[in-house]
């Protein structure tokens, strides 16, 4: 985002998103319950965003599938509205205003998902564009369609009325009190002009909003443009609870880590932890082992990826809650910089992997990862990290103080991780 608007994401955003559990079918009741849980149990640790994901305007939405060419709730100006049967407080043209106010009253922030472009039904009906004399059909790029969802056509940024349309969307979102917008069907093919129009509309609406783009992988060659216009961008397609996807994330993180900076963050996608109720995991629970979840959260925090919980918050068990509320691990996310891999050693798929990062004010972080199917002893020579001298060393997942000196040695579980804070003696 540019300097004339306060950047709303100086540290990576942390929150909950409805997609993993509910796909397109989340309801207002579910959102309110998760917001209440976050306010009571997670807010103190930095979790603050409640995000309603895709197709909130579709009255008959269900699970992770889409009804092709479904009838959507829409106003007279081509703007989608919450479906009142799923979001009752939106009735009477109130939109997400009442739900957003409920979230704000809890001391939290409210976010929504949108698709790039303009509704196809607006184009077919040739409805009006607020603030313009042109109509939906005149700004649509009807050749530009999403390959996995039939709701929208793209917008041709060169046409008169295109900017007015995006401005009208974000003016309404500002009226609703939206703090976070996830724009989908835009990151991987990266329509530069349309991204700039959306960012301009956010700036013009007068309300700071996090600008997130999906799905990935976002082209790496767009990194400098991203850091001028976007707060967070997906570096992968949808991430689920499979070790192969988590292992692949180390390579993606290595490519993107140098581009994480205040206000702009590579996004490794949501955390599929706890109860993922509808379609995924045995008995509706994440398929990751506890050690794999520790690896995931350690890597996300070292990369400084935004953290979005995918599980149903009201069903979290003690382990998952402890995973998400470890203040020392979350400190890496909020107060570190210059994270990078130090080395990967061993046979592919069974490596030991070491990362390090610098604390904002003093000291360093070192993370040890074991990609093997068996536990492994990993030793790191601190002096070989270009950190001369001796250090006090604390393992952050357990809070255990380790022997001071010039080496870190740990037995790391299969697919597990250890994370350390180093202070110079």
PDB file of C-alpha atoms in Angstrom, residues 235-254 267-273 286-303 305-307 319 323 344 348-351 353 355 368-373 397 412-418:
ATOM      1  CA  UNK A 235       2.565 -18.527  -2.548  1.00  0.00           C
ATOM      2  CA  UNK A 236       0.653 -21.796  -3.033  1.00  0.00           C
ATOM      3  CA  UNK A 237      -2.685 -23.126  -4.165  1.00  0.00           C
ATOM      4  CA  UNK A 238      -5.029 -24.248  -1.385  1.00  0.00           C
ATOM      5  CA  UNK A 239      -2.987 -25.829   1.419  1.00  0.00           C
ATOM      6  CA  UNK A 240      -4.378 -28.869   3.193  1.00  0.00           C
ATOM      7  CA  UNK A 241      -3.348 -31.284   5.920  1.00  0.00           C
ATOM      8  CA  UNK A 242      -0.986 -33.487   3.891  1.00  0.00           C
ATOM      9  CA  UNK A 243       2.706 -33.877   4.698  1.00  0.00           C
ATOM     10  CA  UNK A 244       3.667 -33.651   1.020  1.00  0.00           C
ATOM     11  CA  UNK A 245       2.235 -30.140   0.805  1.00  0.00           C
ATOM     12  CA  UNK A 246       3.963 -29.099   4.019  1.00  0.00           C
ATOM     13  CA  UNK A 247       7.287 -30.494   2.830  1.00  0.00           C
ATOM     14  CA  UNK A 248       6.891 -28.617  -0.468  1.00  0.00           C
ATOM     15  CA  UNK A 249       6.413 -25.387   1.488  1.00  0.00           C
ATOM     16  CA  UNK A 250      10.078 -25.329   2.512  1.00  0.00           C
ATOM     17  CA  UNK A 251      11.092 -24.716  -1.102  1.00  0.00           C
ATOM     18  CA  UNK A 252       8.410 -22.052  -1.570  1.00  0.00           C
ATOM     19  CA  UNK A 253       9.429 -20.361   1.685  1.00  0.00           C
ATOM     20  CA  UNK A 254      13.062 -20.339   0.583  1.00  0.00           C
ATOM     21  CA  UNK A 267       1.124 -16.046   2.470  1.00  0.00           C
ATOM     22  CA  UNK A 268       1.595 -19.803   2.914  1.00  0.00           C
ATOM     23  CA  UNK A 269      -2.196 -20.184   3.317  1.00  0.00           C
ATOM     24  CA  UNK A 270      -4.397 -21.264   6.182  1.00  0.00           C
ATOM     25  CA  UNK A 271      -3.567 -23.507   9.109  1.00  0.00           C
ATOM     26  CA  UNK A 272      -5.661 -26.706   8.749  1.00  0.00           C
ATOM     27  CA  UNK A 273      -5.619 -27.497  12.475  1.00  0.00           C
ATOM     28  CA  UNK A 286      -6.838 -32.487  10.879  1.00  0.00           C
ATOM     29  CA  UNK A 287      -4.735 -35.162   9.227  1.00  0.00           C
ATOM     30  CA  UNK A 288      -1.495 -33.619  10.500  1.00  0.00           C
ATOM     31  CA  UNK A 289       0.290 -35.216  13.438  1.00  0.00           C
ATOM     32  CA  UNK A 290       1.066 -32.973  16.395  1.00  0.00           C
ATOM     33  CA  UNK A 291       4.723 -32.811  15.329  1.00  0.00           C
ATOM     34  CA  UNK A 292       3.718 -31.836  11.781  1.00  0.00           C
ATOM     35  CA  UNK A 293       1.573 -29.050  13.193  1.00  0.00           C
ATOM     36  CA  UNK A 294       4.555 -27.801  15.210  1.00  0.00           C
ATOM     37  CA  UNK A 295       6.640 -27.864  12.025  1.00  0.00           C
ATOM     38  CA  UNK A 296       3.956 -25.935  10.153  1.00  0.00           C
ATOM     39  CA  UNK A 297       3.541 -23.177  12.712  1.00  0.00           C
ATOM     40  CA  UNK A 298       7.311 -22.872  13.197  1.00  0.00           C
ATOM     41  CA  UNK A 299       7.899 -22.487   9.451  1.00  0.00           C
ATOM     42  CA  UNK A 300       5.008 -20.044   8.994  1.00  0.00           C
ATOM     43  CA  UNK A 301       6.323 -17.872  11.825  1.00  0.00           C
ATOM     44  CA  UNK A 302       9.916 -17.964  10.571  1.00  0.00           C
ATOM     45  CA  UNK A 303       8.713 -17.011   7.065  1.00  0.00           C
ATOM     46  CA  UNK A 305       3.448 -15.715   6.784  1.00  0.00           C
ATOM     47  CA  UNK A 306       0.014 -14.467   7.856  1.00  0.00           C
ATOM     48  CA  UNK A 307      -1.718 -16.955  10.147  1.00  0.00           C
ATOM     49  CA  UNK A 319      -3.084 -29.295  22.174  1.00  0.00           C
ATOM     50  CA  UNK A 323      -0.180 -24.606  19.575  1.00  0.00           C
ATOM     51  CA  UNK A 344      19.280 -28.577   3.907  1.00  0.00           C
ATOM     52  CA  UNK A 348      15.595 -35.647  -0.528  1.00  0.00           C
ATOM     53  CA  UNK A 349      12.474 -36.093   1.554  1.00  0.00           C
ATOM     54  CA  UNK A 350      14.480 -37.050   4.654  1.00  0.00           C
ATOM     55  CA  UNK A 351      16.572 -33.904   5.182  1.00  0.00           C
ATOM     56  CA  UNK A 353      16.644 -28.301   7.533  1.00  0.00           C
ATOM     57  CA  UNK A 355      16.523 -21.740   9.357  1.00  0.00           C
ATOM     58  CA  UNK A 368      15.582 -27.109  13.304  1.00  0.00           C
ATOM     59  CA  UNK A 369      13.296 -29.207  11.082  1.00  0.00           C
ATOM     60  CA  UNK A 370      13.371 -32.966  10.525  1.00  0.00           C
ATOM     61  CA  UNK A 371      11.766 -34.121   7.261  1.00  0.00           C
ATOM     62  CA  UNK A 372      12.624 -37.764   7.963  1.00  0.00           C
ATOM     63  CA  UNK A 373      10.206 -40.495   8.982  1.00  0.00           C
ATOM     64  CA  UNK A 397       7.975 -24.850  22.255  1.00  0.00           C
ATOM     65  CA  UNK A 412      13.956 -33.749  16.630  1.00  0.00           C
ATOM     66  CA  UNK A 413      10.899 -36.003  16.134  1.00  0.00           C
ATOM     67  CA  UNK A 414       9.917 -37.325  12.713  1.00  0.00           C
ATOM     68  CA  UNK A 415       8.381 -34.476  10.692  1.00  0.00           C
ATOM     69  CA  UNK A 416       8.928 -32.310  13.752  1.00  0.00           C
ATOM     70  CA  UNK A 417      10.687 -29.078  14.654  1.00  0.00           C
ATOM     71  CA  UNK A 418      12.503 -27.279  17.437  1.00  0.00           C
TER      72      UNK A 418
END
